[in-house]
Each structure stands twice: as structure tokens, then as C-alpha cells.
Tab-separated table of C-alpha atoms in Angstrom:
chain	number	residue	atom	x	y	z
A	1	MET	CA	-9.788	-80.545	2.909
A	2	LYS	CA	-12.033	-77.604	2.472
A	3	ILE	CA	-13.305	-76.947	-1.232
A	4	LEU	CA	-15.521	-74.225	-2.611
A	5	PHE	CA	-17.737	-75.636	-5.332
A	6	TYR	CA	-18.482	-72.800	-7.918
A	7	ASP	CA	-21.552	-72.911	-10.301
A	8	THR	CA	-23.586	-75.222	-8.210
A	9	LYS	CA	-26.727	-76.818	-10.046
A	10	CYS	CA	-29.263	-78.841	-8.162
A	11	TYR	CA	-27.667	-81.932	-10.112
A	12	ASP	CA	-24.306	-81.249	-9.128
A	13	ARG	CA	-25.242	-80.979	-5.361
A	14	GLU	CA	-27.170	-84.350	-5.364
A	15	SER	CA	-24.249	-86.154	-7.003
A	16	PHE	CA	-21.568	-85.031	-5.066
A	17	THR	CA	-23.590	-85.288	-1.605
A	18	ARG	CA	-24.082	-88.478	-2.583
A	19	GLU	CA	-20.562	-89.387	-3.138
A	20	LEU	CA	-19.334	-87.276	-0.243
A	21	GLU	CA	-20.449	-90.168	2.148
A	22	GLN	CA	-17.319	-91.979	1.427
A	23	TYR	CA	-15.278	-89.112	1.989
A	24	PRO	CA	-15.901	-87.776	5.439
A	25	ASP	CA	-12.538	-86.029	5.547
A	26	ILE	CA	-13.490	-83.738	2.755
A	27	GLU	CA	-15.740	-80.673	3.224
A	28	VAL	CA	-17.756	-78.905	0.411
A	29	LYS	CA	-19.302	-75.587	0.274
A	30	PHE	CA	-21.738	-75.327	-2.660
A	31	LEU	CA	-21.905	-72.003	-4.392
A	32	LYS	CA	-24.226	-70.679	-7.121
A	33	ALA	CA	-22.028	-68.264	-8.402
A	34	ASP	CA	-19.419	-69.193	-11.141
A	35	LEU	CA	-15.578	-68.641	-10.803
A	36	THR	CA	-14.725	-65.460	-12.256
A	37	ARG	CA	-11.998	-62.952	-11.159
A	38	ASN	CA	-14.703	-61.131	-9.362
A	39	THR	CA	-15.826	-64.287	-7.197
A	40	ALA	CA	-12.344	-65.594	-6.870
A	41	GLU	CA	-12.188	-63.562	-3.655
A	42	LEU	CA	-14.625	-65.988	-2.265
A	43	ALA	CA	-12.170	-68.594	-2.043
A	44	HIS	CA	-10.323	-66.992	1.052
A	45	GLY	CA	-10.308	-69.714	3.733
A	46	TYR	CA	-10.402	-72.782	1.678
A	47	ASP	CA	-7.708	-75.266	0.408
A	48	ALA	CA	-9.210	-75.804	-3.064
A	49	VAL	CA	-11.979	-74.609	-5.754
A	50	CYS	CA	-13.971	-76.880	-8.216
A	51	ALA	CA	-14.801	-75.443	-11.430
A	52	PHE	CA	-16.491	-76.346	-14.694
A	53	VAL	CA	-16.077	-76.223	-18.437
A	54	ASN	CA	-17.443	-72.718	-18.772
A	55	SER	CA	-15.512	-71.000	-15.773
A	56	GLU	CA	-13.182	-67.914	-16.533
A	57	ILE	CA	-9.834	-69.109	-14.867
A	58	TRP	CA	-7.900	-66.520	-16.420
A	59	THR	CA	-4.764	-64.676	-15.276
A	60	GLU	CA	-6.598	-62.382	-12.732
A	61	THR	CA	-8.736	-65.044	-11.587
A	62	VAL	CA	-5.677	-67.475	-10.999
A	63	GLU	CA	-3.603	-64.631	-9.046
A	64	THR	CA	-6.676	-63.915	-6.731
A	65	LEU	CA	-6.997	-67.564	-5.926
A	66	HIS	CA	-3.383	-67.815	-5.114
A	67	GLN	CA	-3.569	-64.795	-2.997
A	68	ASN	CA	-6.258	-66.282	-1.115
A	69	GLY	CA	-4.211	-69.587	-0.290
A	70	ILE	CA	-5.899	-72.009	-2.830
A	71	ARG	CA	-3.301	-74.880	-3.790
A	72	LEU	CA	-5.634	-77.174	-5.889
A	73	ILE	CA	-7.942	-76.433	-8.700
A	74	LEU	CA	-10.316	-79.269	-9.403
A	75	MET	CA	-11.927	-79.284	-12.932
A	76	ARG	CA	-14.956	-81.463	-12.794
A	77	CYS	CA	-14.537	-81.848	-16.499
A	78	ALA	CA	-12.042	-83.124	-19.164
A	79	GLY	CA	-11.619	-79.450	-21.008
A	80	PHE	CA	-9.437	-77.192	-19.402
A	81	ASN	CA	-8.877	-74.507	-22.484
A	82	ASN	CA	-10.720	-72.057	-20.113
A	83	VAL	CA	-7.631	-72.053	-17.781
A	84	ASP	CA	-4.540	-69.956	-17.785
A	85	LEU	CA	-2.010	-72.890	-17.273
A	86	ASP	CA	0.848	-70.795	-17.496
A	87	THR	CA	-0.087	-68.900	-14.361
A	88	VAL	CA	-1.410	-71.805	-12.609
A	89	HIS	CA	1.845	-73.615	-12.794
A	90	ARG	CA	4.051	-70.580	-12.531
A	91	LEU	CA	2.267	-69.817	-8.863
A	92	GLY	CA	2.711	-73.458	-7.944
A	93	ILE	CA	-1.007	-74.409	-7.989
A	94	ARG	CA	-2.069	-78.085	-8.920
A	95	ILE	CA	-4.880	-78.835	-11.308
A	96	LEU	CA	-6.494	-81.981	-11.669
A	97	ARG	CA	-9.178	-83.004	-14.042
A	98	VAL	CA	-11.831	-85.542	-15.023
A	99	PRO	CA	-10.269	-87.024	-18.255
A	100	GLY	CA	-12.952	-89.769	-18.780
A	101	TYR	CA	-16.212	-89.988	-16.895
A	102	SER	CA	-18.527	-91.534	-19.361
A	103	PRO	CA	-17.107	-91.458	-22.997
A	104	GLU	CA	-20.533	-93.650	-23.816
A	105	ALA	CA	-22.908	-90.775	-22.678
A	106	VAL	CA	-20.975	-88.038	-24.944
A	107	ALA	CA	-20.936	-90.651	-27.949
A	108	GLU	CA	-24.593	-91.591	-27.651
A	109	HIS	CA	-25.596	-87.863	-27.637
A	110	ALA	CA	-23.381	-87.412	-30.647
A	111	MET	CA	-25.468	-90.118	-32.398
A	112	GLY	CA	-28.809	-88.954	-31.196
A	113	LEU	CA	-27.810	-85.479	-32.648
A	114	ALA	CA	-26.936	-87.164	-35.953
A	115	LEU	CA	-30.284	-89.270	-36.245
A	116	THR	CA	-32.488	-86.142	-34.868
A	117	VAL	CA	-31.112	-83.992	-37.931
A	118	ASN	CA	-31.264	-86.798	-40.575
A	119	ARG	CA	-34.684	-87.962	-39.825
A	120	LYS	CA	-35.880	-84.486	-38.797
A	121	LEU	CA	-37.268	-86.100	-35.255
A	122	HIS	CA	-37.065	-82.368	-33.977
A	123	LYS	CA	-39.533	-81.270	-36.746
A	124	SER	CA	-41.602	-84.272	-36.507
A	125	TYR	CA	-42.293	-83.867	-33.034
A	126	LEU	CA	-43.534	-80.373	-33.315
A	127	LYS	CA	-45.734	-81.366	-36.500
A	128	VAL	CA	-47.447	-84.032	-34.516
A	129	ARG	CA	-48.099	-81.896	-31.480
A	130	GLU	CA	-50.148	-79.782	-33.979
A	131	ASN	CA	-51.877	-82.820	-35.366
A	132	ASP	CA	-50.060	-82.594	-38.532
A	133	PHE	CA	-49.365	-86.163	-39.402
A	134	SER	CA	-47.845	-85.430	-42.894
A	135	LEU	CA	-44.659	-86.343	-44.135
A	136	GLY	CA	-43.581	-83.328	-46.294
A	137	SER	CA	-40.105	-82.296	-45.332
A	138	LEU	CA	-39.204	-85.194	-43.126
A	139	MET	CA	-37.266	-87.588	-45.567
A	140	GLY	CA	-33.857	-88.748	-44.240
A	141	PHE	CA	-31.510	-91.246	-45.394
A	142	ASN	CA	-30.095	-94.654	-43.979
A	143	PHE	CA	-26.882	-94.645	-42.231
A	144	TYR	CA	-26.592	-98.232	-43.022
A	145	GLN	CA	-23.708	-98.771	-45.456
A	146	LYS	CA	-22.903	-95.076	-45.304
A	147	THR	CA	-19.630	-93.755	-44.481
A	148	ALA	CA	-19.005	-92.105	-41.001
A	149	GLY	CA	-15.859	-90.137	-40.307
A	150	ILE	CA	-14.635	-89.549	-36.862
A	151	ILE	CA	-12.091	-86.886	-36.120
A	152	GLY	CA	-10.525	-87.639	-32.838
A	153	THR	CA	-10.459	-91.118	-31.652
A	154	GLY	CA	-9.650	-90.726	-27.886
A	155	LYS	CA	-12.437	-92.473	-25.435
A	156	ILE	CA	-15.128	-90.672	-26.771
A	157	GLY	CA	-14.102	-90.662	-30.402
A	158	ALA	CA	-13.775	-94.446	-29.920
A	159	ALA	CA	-17.156	-94.991	-28.422
A	160	MET	CA	-18.560	-93.111	-31.363
A	161	VAL	CA	-16.720	-95.460	-33.879
A	162	ARG	CA	-18.110	-98.624	-32.124
A	163	ILE	CA	-21.792	-96.819	-32.391
A	164	CYS	CA	-21.167	-96.107	-36.025
A	165	HIS	CA	-19.966	-99.553	-36.767
A	166	GLY	CA	-22.908	-101.112	-34.939
A	167	PHE	CA	-25.273	-99.291	-37.422
A	168	GLY	CA	-23.587	-100.863	-40.317
A	169	MET	CA	-21.619	-97.825	-41.349
A	170	LYS	CA	-18.251	-97.921	-42.824
A	171	VAL	CA	-15.903	-95.927	-40.520
A	172	ILE	CA	-12.720	-93.914	-41.317
A	173	ALA	CA	-11.149	-91.796	-38.696
A	174	HIS	CA	-8.528	-89.268	-38.409
A	175	ASP	CA	-6.305	-88.480	-35.349
A	176	VAL	CA	-2.601	-87.902	-34.723
A	177	TYR	CA	-2.348	-91.106	-32.696
A	178	GLU	CA	-4.181	-94.458	-33.959
A	179	ASN	CA	-6.147	-95.911	-31.444
A	180	PRO	CA	-5.351	-99.865	-31.391
A	181	SER	CA	-8.710	-100.798	-29.675
A	182	LEU	CA	-10.269	-99.689	-33.133
A	183	LYS	CA	-8.345	-102.126	-35.456
A	184	GLY	CA	-10.571	-104.017	-37.715
A	185	ILE	CA	-13.689	-101.543	-37.146
A	186	ALA	CA	-12.025	-97.949	-38.367
A	187	GLU	CA	-9.708	-97.009	-41.026
A	188	TYR	CA	-7.159	-94.267	-40.393
A	189	VAL	CA	-7.038	-91.678	-43.326
A	190	SER	CA	-5.871	-88.161	-43.726
A	191	LEU	CA	-8.277	-85.373	-42.952
A	192	GLU	CA	-8.738	-84.410	-46.505
A	193	LYS	CA	-9.749	-88.083	-47.476
A	194	LEU	CA	-12.059	-87.983	-44.259
A	195	LEU	CA	-13.959	-85.023	-45.277
A	196	ALA	CA	-14.155	-85.908	-48.838
A	197	GLU	CA	-15.877	-89.411	-48.263
A	198	SER	CA	-17.746	-88.883	-45.134
A	199	ASP	CA	-21.739	-88.813	-45.187
A	200	LEU	CA	-21.338	-88.147	-41.310
A	201	VAL	CA	-18.582	-86.140	-39.865
A	202	SER	CA	-18.179	-86.083	-35.948
A	203	LEU	CA	-15.848	-84.115	-33.956
A	204	HIS	CA	-14.542	-85.457	-30.885
A	205	CYS	CA	-10.887	-83.803	-30.665
A	206	PRO	CA	-9.756	-81.401	-28.012
A	207	LEU	CA	-9.569	-77.703	-28.670
A	208	MET	CA	-5.681	-76.975	-29.255
A	209	ASP	CA	-3.742	-74.799	-31.541
A	210	ASN	CA	-3.779	-77.298	-34.464
A	211	THR	CA	-7.587	-77.828	-34.166
A	212	TYR	CA	-8.923	-74.529	-33.597
A	213	HIS	CA	-11.287	-73.795	-36.460
A	214	ILE	CA	-10.407	-77.212	-37.780
A	215	ILE	CA	-14.018	-76.826	-39.508
A	216	ASN	CA	-13.849	-73.741	-41.736
A	217	ARG	CA	-14.420	-72.382	-45.176
A	218	LYS	CA	-11.619	-74.709	-46.745
A	219	THR	CA	-12.709	-77.840	-45.043
A	220	ILE	CA	-16.144	-77.261	-45.355
A	221	GLN	CA	-15.464	-77.292	-49.115
A	222	MET	CA	-13.746	-80.538	-49.059
A	223	MET	CA	-16.814	-82.153	-47.732
A	224	LYS	CA	-19.664	-84.000	-49.601
A	225	ASP	CA	-22.615	-82.268	-50.460
A	226	GLY	CA	-25.509	-83.302	-48.145
A	227	VAL	CA	-23.051	-84.131	-45.443
A	228	ILE	CA	-24.206	-84.305	-41.638
A	229	LEU	CA	-21.961	-82.468	-39.403
A	230	VAL	CA	-22.135	-83.098	-35.632
A	231	ASN	CA	-19.801	-81.265	-33.047
A	232	THR	CA	-20.279	-82.500	-29.116
A	233	SER	CA	-16.457	-81.641	-28.412
A	234	ARG	CA	-15.546	-77.899	-28.241
A	235	GLY	CA	-17.239	-74.910	-30.078
A	236	ALA	CA	-14.364	-73.533	-31.414
A	237	LEU	CA	-13.400	-76.551	-33.402
A	238	VAL	CA	-15.904	-74.998	-35.769
A	239	ASP	CA	-15.520	-71.440	-37.518
A	240	THR	CA	-19.165	-70.563	-36.873
A	241	ASP	CA	-19.386	-67.711	-39.681
A	242	ASP	CA	-18.001	-70.223	-42.174
A	243	LEU	CA	-20.279	-72.829	-40.860
A	244	ILE	CA	-23.605	-70.327	-41.352
A	245	GLU	CA	-21.990	-69.711	-44.970
A	246	GLY	CA	-21.902	-73.417	-45.723
A	247	ILE	CA	-25.555	-73.887	-44.352
A	248	ARG	CA	-26.775	-70.998	-46.501
A	249	ALA	CA	-25.065	-72.687	-49.453
A	250	HIS	CA	-26.948	-75.907	-49.012
A	251	LYS	CA	-23.597	-77.781	-48.139
A	252	PHE	CA	-25.157	-79.810	-45.349
A	253	PHE	CA	-28.032	-82.210	-44.852
A	254	GLY	CA	-27.971	-81.326	-41.266
A	255	VAL	CA	-25.972	-79.965	-38.367
A	256	GLY	CA	-26.035	-80.994	-34.800
A	257	LEU	CA	-24.460	-79.076	-32.167
A	258	ASP	CA	-23.925	-79.615	-28.482
A	259	VAL	CA	-21.031	-76.833	-28.361
A	260	TYR	CA	-20.573	-73.834	-30.325
A	261	GLU	CA	-18.528	-70.559	-30.144
A	262	GLU	CA	-20.913	-68.412	-28.392
A	263	GLU	CA	-22.175	-70.810	-25.843
A	264	ALA	CA	-20.554	-69.241	-22.709
A	265	PRO	CA	-23.396	-67.154	-21.803
A	266	ASN	CA	-26.052	-69.704	-22.520
A	267	VAL	CA	-24.600	-72.889	-21.121
A	268	PHE	CA	-27.097	-74.035	-18.236
A	269	GLU	CA	-28.723	-70.903	-18.095
A	270	ASP	CA	-32.597	-70.073	-18.657
A	271	ARG	CA	-32.512	-67.194	-21.072
A	272	SER	CA	-36.354	-67.911	-22.464
A	273	ASP	CA	-37.281	-64.272	-21.384
A	274	GLU	CA	-34.450	-62.640	-23.131
A	275	ILE	CA	-33.814	-61.339	-27.112
A	276	LEU	CA	-30.865	-62.577	-28.171
A	277	GLU	CA	-29.803	-59.512	-30.227
A	278	HIS	CA	-26.688	-59.811	-32.501
A	279	SER	CA	-26.410	-63.364	-31.663
A	280	VAL	CA	-24.899	-65.974	-33.642
A	281	THR	CA	-26.882	-68.795	-31.760
A	282	ALA	CA	-30.130	-66.984	-32.965
A	283	ARG	CA	-28.820	-67.248	-36.608
A	284	LEU	CA	-27.822	-70.888	-36.308
A	285	LEU	CA	-31.297	-71.454	-34.780
A	286	SER	CA	-33.004	-69.927	-37.576
A	287	PHE	CA	-31.886	-72.826	-39.911
A	288	PRO	CA	-34.467	-75.681	-40.155
A	289	ASN	CA	-31.716	-78.218	-40.528
A	290	VAL	CA	-29.672	-77.119	-37.453
A	291	MET	CA	-30.240	-79.047	-33.968
A	292	ILE	CA	-28.560	-77.353	-30.917
A	293	THR	CA	-28.551	-78.491	-27.480
A	294	SER	CA	-27.181	-77.009	-24.534
A	295	HIS	CA	-23.722	-78.760	-23.534
A	296	GLN	CA	-25.704	-81.809	-22.355
A	297	GLY	CA	-23.833	-84.687	-24.051
A	298	PHE	CA	-22.192	-85.571	-20.552
A	299	PHE	CA	-25.763	-85.379	-18.883
A	300	THR	CA	-26.389	-88.765	-17.581
A	301	ARG	CA	-26.754	-90.312	-14.269
A	302	GLU	CA	-23.588	-92.635	-14.489
A	303	ALA	CA	-21.654	-89.713	-15.961
A	304	LEU	CA	-22.631	-87.361	-13.026
A	305	SER	CA	-21.544	-90.173	-10.493
A	306	ALA	CA	-18.287	-90.625	-12.209
A	307	ILE	CA	-17.636	-86.946	-12.178
A	308	ALA	CA	-18.178	-86.564	-8.506
A	309	ARG	CA	-16.115	-89.937	-7.694
A	310	THR	CA	-13.086	-89.075	-9.760
A	311	THR	CA	-12.956	-85.188	-8.581
A	312	LEU	CA	-12.931	-86.629	-4.771
A	313	GLU	CA	-10.286	-89.137	-5.719
A	314	ASN	CA	-8.368	-86.470	-7.361
A	315	VAL	CA	-8.692	-84.571	-3.648
A	316	ARG	CA	-7.316	-87.728	-2.136
A	317	THR	CA	-4.352	-87.752	-4.743
A	318	PHE	CA	-3.363	-84.406	-4.131
A	319	GLU	CA	-3.365	-84.915	-0.091
A	320	SER	CA	-1.042	-87.873	-0.714
A	321	GLY	CA	1.328	-86.060	-2.761
A	322	GLN	CA	1.143	-88.644	-5.471
A	323	GLU	CA	1.229	-88.061	-9.221
A	324	SER	CA	-1.793	-88.801	-11.280
A	325	PRO	CA	-2.809	-89.348	-15.080
A	326	ASN	CA	-5.399	-86.683	-14.229
A	327	ASP	CA	-2.882	-83.780	-13.569
A	328	VAL	CA	-2.774	-81.214	-16.307
A	329	LYS	CA	0.824	-80.571	-17.020
A	330	PRO	CA	2.520	-77.554	-18.434
A	331	GLU	CA	2.926	-77.594	-22.098
A	332	LYS	CA	6.284	-78.389	-23.295
């Protein structure tokens, strides 16, 4: 099996090369360019492509991959909202993903963001570097005995529930399906009740039609004044314009974002020499109570090893013709 690996970073090459020692029948060529309609032509002569969450796998891209003989798209991530699934399945291309690599990695990052904006760690770090040891503007509040509202209780959301429970918080949750493993530590409630009662709201749901802009002007108004909002899931869960409006209205004590709507040109890129004109990102960064990281919730040694291992096992599954829970099925 020959695989063209798009958008390669040094850590991708290291983690996959290490795991490839166990898969001598799989050949991988690492490419710096990301997968787009313009780079899909490069897949000629390969059996599969490996892409990431910010790749542009839209109609023309998929059609070009098919014309070049690609039979398999490997997503080295959980999300696939950047893929034209209708065209993928219409053309008979199989798509396999990595639904759970290290839920704890993302959940721990979510709590890290929550703690940072609560205790102003980002501001304190900069103050102390300038020999300013004063405590002005650094006051936070205890998470102990406060209420955490977790929206989405799959593997990552469940990990976040357990972290919040360990902090001594009351945990309430909202999801279409209740996770039986959380019985006794989380109470399932309506979205309206969760927003009204939570001191910390953390998003851990997939991006679907019914979750697109689940955080908007209306739902922000339902929240407590002084709430902390964290999003480590998908940027489009939050209507950014409405979020900015809420920040300006002093609705939020703090906002921690590892994902955001305008992230596509920024994620994993060094744009430090550029001026981000007319940028929503720049507007968000202008607020002192907002902390943004660059889609790094997954970025731990354990998670990268799991991603590589599961992706290569997906290749084995494809070659054997077996079905897998990692298959991305057509929507019914």
C-alpha cells in the first residue's frame, strides 16, 4: 500500500516513522503541501492519501483523487466536516478516521484553558517577566463547588466531566445520548438549564447541522453573567460575531479557545511576520480575558502515537476488506 501523506510537520514524520517499523508492507511519502484541489494531482500512482482536519477535501479535490486512482482517504483526526462525503461515497472511495486517540489530551487542554483565563495565568506570566509582581487585575475564583456544564459527553466530554468532578465541581451535562459511564458524577439537563446554571461551559460536541453556532446571541444571553466559555471541539460551534458582542457586553469572565471559525489559514502556521488585516482572530486577541491556542488540544506524545498507530491499522483494515467502527459512513 502506497500512501501520500499531506501537510507533514516534523512531529507527524517522527510519530509515523516510528510506528511504520511495525508495518513493513506500507510505504508512506511525506509531503509538506496540504491536500487541496490543486495538490490532489500529486496523488497519481498512490493507493491512498492521508489528510488532516484543515485539509480541503471538497468536491473537485475528491474527483481529482478518484481520477488519479485513490481508493482510500485516511483522516488522521476525529473530525471530517472538511470532507465532501456525498462525493466520496458516490465515487466508491472509502474513508477511515481516528475517532479516539487521546480523549484525556484534549480534555486536559480544555481545563488548562479554563484555569488560564480564570486565574489570568497568561497575564501573570507577562507581568512577572517585566519584574511586575503586583496582583492587580489577576483575581480569579475557585472552581471548587462551582458548576461545570459539559456540552457533548463522548470520550473527550466524558474525560472533561471526570476532570471537573475531580476539582470538586458540580457537573451537569447535555447530549442527545447519555453516557452510562458518567452515572453518579454528571446530571443530564436541558441545554437551557445547563447554560443558565453553569459557571464554566465547555464544548465537546461534533459539528453537525444541529450544533452549528450552538453558541450564539440567544444562547449567550441564557448564560450566567461572569461565565467562562471553553471550546476545544470545532470553531463553528460558536458564532464568533455574537461571541465578540458578548465579550464587549462583559458577559464572560473569560473565554478559552483552541478552535475558532477563522482558524483555517492560521492553524499550525507561523504568521508572526504578517499583519492580520480585517481579522476576527485579531479582534478576539485584543480582549484581555480571551486566551487562544492553535488547535493544540491533541498535541501530546501519547496522542500522536495513537493517531499514527490507528491510522496504520486503518490501512490494514482496508486491505483486509473488513468493516470498522472507524469508517465514515454516508449520512442516512
